[in-house]
JSON list of C-alpha atoms in Angstrom, two decimals:
[
{"chain": "Q", "resi": 37, "resn": "MET", "atom": "CA", "xyz": [98.64, 83.01, 96.76]},
{"chain": "Q", "resi": 38, "resn": "LYS", "atom": "CA", "xyz": [101.27, 81.47, 98.36]},
{"chain": "Q", "resi": 39, "resn": "LEU", "atom": "CA", "xyz": [104.74, 82.95, 99.11]},
{"chain": "Q", "resi": 40, "resn": "PRO", "atom": "CA", "xyz": [107.99, 81.82, 97.22]},
{"chain": "Q", "resi": 41, "resn": "SER", "atom": "CA", "xyz": [110.11, 79.62, 99.55]},
{"chain": "Q", "resi": 42, "resn": "ARG", "atom": "CA", "xyz": [112.62, 81.76, 101.20]},
{"chain": "Q", "resi": 43, "resn": "ALA", "atom": "CA", "xyz": [115.44, 80.77, 99.33]},
{"chain": "Q", "resi": 44, "resn": "THR", "atom": "CA", "xyz": [113.73, 82.10, 96.57]},
{"chain": "Q", "resi": 45, "resn": "SER", "atom": "CA", "xyz": [113.00, 84.90, 97.83]},
{"chain": "Q", "resi": 46, "resn": "PHE", "atom": "CA", "xyz": [116.68, 85.83, 98.74]},
{"chain": "Q", "resi": 47, "resn": "LEU", "atom": "CA", "xyz": [117.43, 85.37, 94.83]},
{"chain": "Q", "resi": 48, "resn": "ILE", "atom": "CA", "xyz": [114.64, 87.51, 94.18]},
{"chain": "Q", "resi": 49, "resn": "GLY", "atom": "CA", "xyz": [115.52, 90.28, 96.61]},
{"chain": "Q", "resi": 50, "resn": "LEU", "atom": "CA", "xyz": [119.28, 89.46, 95.73]},
{"chain": "Q", "resi": 51, "resn": "ALA", "atom": "CA", "xyz": [117.81, 90.32, 92.14]},
{"chain": "Q", "resi": 52, "resn": "ALA", "atom": "CA", "xyz": [116.46, 93.54, 92.93]},
{"chain": "Q", "resi": 53, "resn": "ILE", "atom": "CA", "xyz": [119.28, 94.83, 94.80]},
{"chain": "Q", "resi": 54, "resn": "ALA", "atom": "CA", "xyz": [121.35, 93.83, 91.29]},
{"chain": "Q", "resi": 55, "resn": "LEU", "atom": "CA", "xyz": [119.12, 95.94, 89.24]},
{"chain": "Q", "resi": 56, "resn": "VAL", "atom": "CA", "xyz": [119.85, 99.23, 91.44]},
{"chain": "Q", "resi": 57, "resn": "VAL", "atom": "CA", "xyz": [123.16, 98.48, 91.37]},
{"chain": "Q", "resi": 58, "resn": "ALA", "atom": "CA", "xyz": [123.19, 98.04, 87.63]},
{"chain": "Q", "resi": 59, "resn": "LEU", "atom": "CA", "xyz": [121.09, 101.51, 87.56]},
{"chain": "Q", "resi": 60, "resn": "GLN", "atom": "CA", "xyz": [123.67, 103.45, 89.04]},
{"chain": "Q", "resi": 61, "resn": "THR", "atom": "CA", "xyz": [126.04, 101.70, 86.73]},
{"chain": "Q", "resi": 62, "resn": "PHE", "atom": "CA", "xyz": [124.14, 103.11, 83.90]},
{"chain": "Q", "resi": 63, "resn": "ASN", "atom": "CA", "xyz": [123.79, 106.03, 85.35]},
{"chain": "Q", "resi": 64, "resn": "SER", "atom": "CA", "xyz": [127.89, 106.30, 86.03]},
{"chain": "Q", "resi": 65, "resn": "VAL", "atom": "CA", "xyz": [128.64, 104.87, 82.31]},
{"chain": "Q", "resi": 66, "resn": "VAL", "atom": "CA", "xyz": [126.26, 106.86, 80.45]},
{"chain": "Q", "resi": 67, "resn": "CYS", "atom": "CA", "xyz": [126.01, 110.24, 81.76]},
{"chain": "Q", "resi": 68, "resn": "TYR", "atom": "CA", "xyz": [129.07, 110.96, 84.10]},
{"chain": "Q", "resi": 69, "resn": "ARG", "atom": "CA", "xyz": [131.63, 108.73, 81.95]},
{"chain": "Q", "resi": 70, "resn": "HIS", "atom": "CA", "xyz": [133.29, 107.21, 84.94]},
{"chain": "Q", "resi": 71, "resn": "ASP", "atom": "CA", "xyz": [136.18, 104.96, 85.02]},
{"chain": "Q", "resi": 72, "resn": "LEU", "atom": "CA", "xyz": [136.09, 102.26, 87.36]},
{"chain": "Q", "resi": 73, "resn": "ALA", "atom": "CA", "xyz": [137.35, 103.71, 90.38]},
{"chain": "Q", "resi": 74, "resn": "SER", "atom": "CA", "xyz": [134.73, 106.39, 90.20]},
{"chain": "Q", "resi": 75, "resn": "TRP", "atom": "CA", "xyz": [132.55, 103.68, 89.98]},
{"chain": "Q", "resi": 76, "resn": "GLY", "atom": "CA", "xyz": [133.30, 101.84, 92.83]},
{"chain": "Q", "resi": 77, "resn": "VAL", "atom": "CA", "xyz": [132.86, 106.21, 94.86]},
{"chain": "Q", "resi": 78, "resn": "SER", "atom": "CA", "xyz": [129.06, 106.12, 93.17]},
{"chain": "Q", "resi": 79, "resn": "LEU", "atom": "CA", "xyz": [128.42, 102.96, 94.38]},
{"chain": "Q", "resi": 80, "resn": "CYS", "atom": "CA", "xyz": [129.16, 104.43, 97.76]},
{"chain": "Q", "resi": 81, "resn": "PHE", "atom": "CA", "xyz": [125.99, 107.19, 97.28]},
{"chain": "Q", "resi": 82, "resn": "VAL", "atom": "CA", "xyz": [123.92, 104.00, 96.48]},
{"chain": "Q", "resi": 83, "resn": "ALA", "atom": "CA", "xyz": [125.10, 101.63, 99.02]},
{"chain": "Q", "resi": 84, "resn": "VAL", "atom": "CA", "xyz": [123.44, 104.02, 101.87]},
{"chain": "Q", "resi": 85, "resn": "PRO", "atom": "CA", "xyz": [120.39, 104.31, 100.95]},
{"chain": "Q", "resi": 86, "resn": "MET", "atom": "CA", "xyz": [119.83, 100.76, 99.87]},
{"chain": "Q", "resi": 87, "resn": "LEU", "atom": "CA", "xyz": [121.29, 99.80, 103.41]},
{"chain": "Q", "resi": 88, "resn": "PRO", "atom": "CA", "xyz": [117.03, 98.70, 104.05]},
{"chain": "Q", "resi": 89, "resn": "ALA", "atom": "CA", "xyz": [117.58, 96.15, 101.15]},
{"chain": "Q", "resi": 90, "resn": "VAL", "atom": "CA", "xyz": [120.30, 94.53, 102.65]},
{"chain": "Q", "resi": 91, "resn": "LEU", "atom": "CA", "xyz": [119.35, 94.04, 105.72]},
{"chain": "Q", "resi": 92, "resn": "ALA", "atom": "CA", "xyz": [116.23, 92.66, 104.50]},
{"chain": "Q", "resi": 93, "resn": "LEU", "atom": "CA", "xyz": [117.91, 90.06, 102.61]},
{"chain": "Q", "resi": 94, "resn": "ALA", "atom": "CA", "xyz": [119.21, 88.83, 105.91]},
{"chain": "Q", "resi": 95, "resn": "GLY", "atom": "CA", "xyz": [115.54, 89.27, 107.81]},
{"chain": "Q", "resi": 96, "resn": "PRO", "atom": "CA", "xyz": [112.99, 86.74, 107.72]},
{"chain": "Q", "resi": 97, "resn": "GLN", "atom": "CA", "xyz": [111.06, 88.13, 104.76]},
{"chain": "Q", "resi": 98, "resn": "PRO", "atom": "CA", "xyz": [113.45, 89.10, 102.08]},
{"chain": "Q", "resi": 99, "resn": "LEU", "atom": "CA", "xyz": [110.90, 90.42, 99.57]},
{"chain": "Q", "resi": 100, "resn": "ARG", "atom": "CA", "xyz": [111.50, 93.36, 101.76]},
{"chain": "Q", "resi": 101, "resn": "ALA", "atom": "CA", "xyz": [114.20, 94.63, 99.79]},
{"chain": "Q", "resi": 102, "resn": "VAL", "atom": "CA", "xyz": [111.97, 94.31, 96.29]},
{"chain": "Q", "resi": 103, "resn": "GLY", "atom": "CA", "xyz": [110.12, 96.96, 97.91]},
{"chain": "Q", "resi": 104, "resn": "ALA", "atom": "CA", "xyz": [113.25, 99.21, 99.24]},
{"chain": "Q", "resi": 105, "resn": "SER", "atom": "CA", "xyz": [114.75, 98.80, 95.98]},
{"chain": "Q", "resi": 106, "resn": "LEU", "atom": "CA", "xyz": [111.24, 99.59, 93.94]},
{"chain": "Q", "resi": 107, "resn": "LEU", "atom": "CA", "xyz": [111.09, 103.05, 96.42]},
{"chain": "Q", "resi": 108, "resn": "PHE", "atom": "CA", "xyz": [114.59, 104.22, 95.55]},
{"chain": "Q", "resi": 109, "resn": "ALA", "atom": "CA", "xyz": [115.25, 103.47, 92.38]},
{"chain": "Q", "resi": 110, "resn": "PRO", "atom": "CA", "xyz": [113.06, 106.54, 90.73]},
{"chain": "Q", "resi": 111, "resn": "TRP", "atom": "CA", "xyz": [115.91, 108.71, 92.52]},
{"chain": "Q", "resi": 112, "resn": "LEU", "atom": "CA", "xyz": [118.25, 107.47, 90.41]},
{"chain": "Q", "resi": 113, "resn": "VAL", "atom": "CA", "xyz": [116.01, 107.57, 87.89]},
{"chain": "Q", "resi": 114, "resn": "TYR", "atom": "CA", "xyz": [115.40, 111.48, 88.28]},
{"chain": "Q", "resi": 115, "resn": "ALA", "atom": "CA", "xyz": [119.33, 111.53, 89.10]},
{"chain": "Q", "resi": 116, "resn": "TYR", "atom": "CA", "xyz": [119.89, 110.92, 85.48]},
{"chain": "Q", "resi": 117, "resn": "TYR", "atom": "CA", "xyz": [116.76, 113.44, 84.71]},
{"chain": "Q", "resi": 118, "resn": "ILE", "atom": "CA", "xyz": [118.61, 116.41, 85.98]},
{"chain": "Q", "resi": 119, "resn": "ASP", "atom": "CA", "xyz": [122.20, 115.63, 84.74]},
{"chain": "Q", "resi": 120, "resn": "CYS", "atom": "CA", "xyz": [121.68, 114.17, 81.83]},
{"chain": "Q", "resi": 121, "resn": "ILE", "atom": "CA", "xyz": [118.72, 115.22, 80.28]},
{"chain": "Q", "resi": 122, "resn": "LYS", "atom": "CA", "xyz": [117.30, 118.35, 81.58]},
{"chain": "Q", "resi": 123, "resn": "PRO", "atom": "CA", "xyz": [119.08, 120.92, 80.06]},
{"chain": "Q", "resi": 124, "resn": "TYR", "atom": "CA", "xyz": [121.89, 122.73, 82.00]},
{"chain": "Q", "resi": 125, "resn": "THR", "atom": "CA", "xyz": [121.01, 125.91, 83.89]},
{"chain": "Q", "resi": 126, "resn": "GLY", "atom": "CA", "xyz": [124.15, 127.01, 84.70]},
{"chain": "Q", "resi": 127, "resn": "GLY", "atom": "CA", "xyz": [125.35, 127.28, 88.47]},
{"chain": "Q", "resi": 128, "resn": "GLY", "atom": "CA", "xyz": [128.22, 125.35, 89.21]},
{"chain": "Q", "resi": 129, "resn": "ALA", "atom": "CA", "xyz": [128.20, 121.81, 89.93]},
{"chain": "Q", "resi": 130, "resn": "SER", "atom": "CA", "xyz": [125.06, 119.53, 90.18]},
{"chain": "Q", "resi": 131, "resn": "MET", "atom": "CA", "xyz": [124.03, 118.42, 94.13]},
{"chain": "Q", "resi": 132, "resn": "ILE", "atom": "CA", "xyz": [121.64, 115.58, 93.31]},
{"chain": "Q", "resi": 133, "resn": "TYR", "atom": "CA", "xyz": [122.88, 112.91, 94.41]},
{"chain": "Q", "resi": 134, "resn": "VAL", "atom": "CA", "xyz": [123.03, 115.11, 98.11]},
{"chain": "Q", "resi": 135, "resn": "ALA", "atom": "CA", "xyz": [119.09, 114.11, 97.39]},
{"chain": "Q", "resi": 136, "resn": "VAL", "atom": "CA", "xyz": [119.40, 110.66, 96.48]},
{"chain": "Q", "resi": 137, "resn": "VAL", "atom": "CA", "xyz": [120.56, 109.90, 99.48]},
{"chain": "Q", "resi": 138, "resn": "LEU", "atom": "CA", "xyz": [118.76, 112.36, 101.57]},
{"chain": "Q", "resi": 139, "resn": "TYR", "atom": "CA", "xyz": [115.87, 111.42, 100.08]},
{"chain": "Q", "resi": 140, "resn": "GLY", "atom": "CA", "xyz": [116.46, 107.43, 98.50]},
{"chain": "Q", "resi": 141, "resn": "LEU", "atom": "CA", "xyz": [117.11, 106.45, 102.51]},
{"chain": "Q", "resi": 142, "resn": "PRO", "atom": "CA", "xyz": [114.05, 107.20, 104.01]},
{"chain": "Q", "resi": 143, "resn": "SER", "atom": "CA", "xyz": [112.29, 105.82, 100.72]},
{"chain": "Q", "resi": 144, "resn": "ALA", "atom": "CA", "xyz": [113.78, 102.53, 101.06]},
{"chain": "Q", "resi": 145, "resn": "ILE", "atom": "CA", "xyz": [112.98, 102.46, 104.55]},
{"chain": "Q", "resi": 146, "resn": "VAL", "atom": "CA", "xyz": [109.50, 102.75, 103.54]},
{"chain": "Q", "resi": 147, "resn": "GLY", "atom": "CA", "xyz": [109.72, 100.14, 101.21]},
{"chain": "Q", "resi": 148, "resn": "THR", "atom": "CA", "xyz": [110.96, 98.13, 103.64]},
{"chain": "Q", "resi": 149, "resn": "LEU", "atom": "CA", "xyz": [108.42, 98.17, 105.99]},
{"chain": "Q", "resi": 150, "resn": "LEU", "atom": "CA", "xyz": [106.03, 98.62, 103.63]},
{"chain": "Q", "resi": 151, "resn": "THR", "atom": "CA", "xyz": [106.34, 95.31, 102.11]},
{"chain": "Q", "resi": 152, "resn": "GLY", "atom": "CA", "xyz": [105.78, 92.65, 104.39]},
{"chain": "Q", "resi": 153, "resn": "PRO", "atom": "CA", "xyz": [102.57, 93.28, 105.40]},
{"chain": "Q", "resi": 154, "resn": "LEU", "atom": "CA", "xyz": [101.33, 94.07, 102.23]},
{"chain": "Q", "resi": 155, "resn": "LEU", "atom": "CA", "xyz": [102.55, 90.68, 101.25]},
{"chain": "Q", "resi": 156, "resn": "ARG", "atom": "CA", "xyz": [100.65, 89.06, 104.20]},
{"chain": "Q", "resi": 157, "resn": "TRP", "atom": "CA", "xyz": [97.48, 91.05, 102.85]},
{"chain": "Q", "resi": 158, "resn": "LEU", "atom": "CA", "xyz": [98.28, 89.62, 98.82]},
{"chain": "Q", "resi": 159, "resn": "ALA", "atom": "CA", "xyz": [98.73, 86.36, 100.27]},
{"chain": "Q", "resi": 160, "resn": "LYS", "atom": "CA", "xyz": [95.23, 85.89, 102.98]},
{"chain": "Q", "resi": 161, "resn": "ARG", "atom": "CA", "xyz": [93.41, 87.88, 99.70]},
{"chain": "Q", "resi": 162, "resn": "ALA", "atom": "CA", "xyz": [94.37, 85.65, 96.39]},
{"chain": "Q", "resi": 163, "resn": "PRO", "atom": "CA", "xyz": [93.38, 82.22, 96.30]}
]
């Protein structure tokens, strides 16, 4: 397997980040009914854990942004489930985005760190 060029890898990494932004936009619009200003604030919560993915775009292997996005996106799906699908059990305001940031950042870092060696291994392994 031959890895794509740096320009193609950059576009693929950028697309992965764009999909995470689209997932957060879906959460904001469908579940929370945010306006444009609230949507911008909600992107700040996603920006912190997605920082490793953005930094990976500038690194030697931009495809690492895909790994960061893949391991961070399930936290946004979980937030959607907790706030929009699971029946309300009472108690007060939801704090799920604290978990998204708290656990999403290490997940994105692990995704970024593991993607490079995984891609090298796949490139050597496949014909």
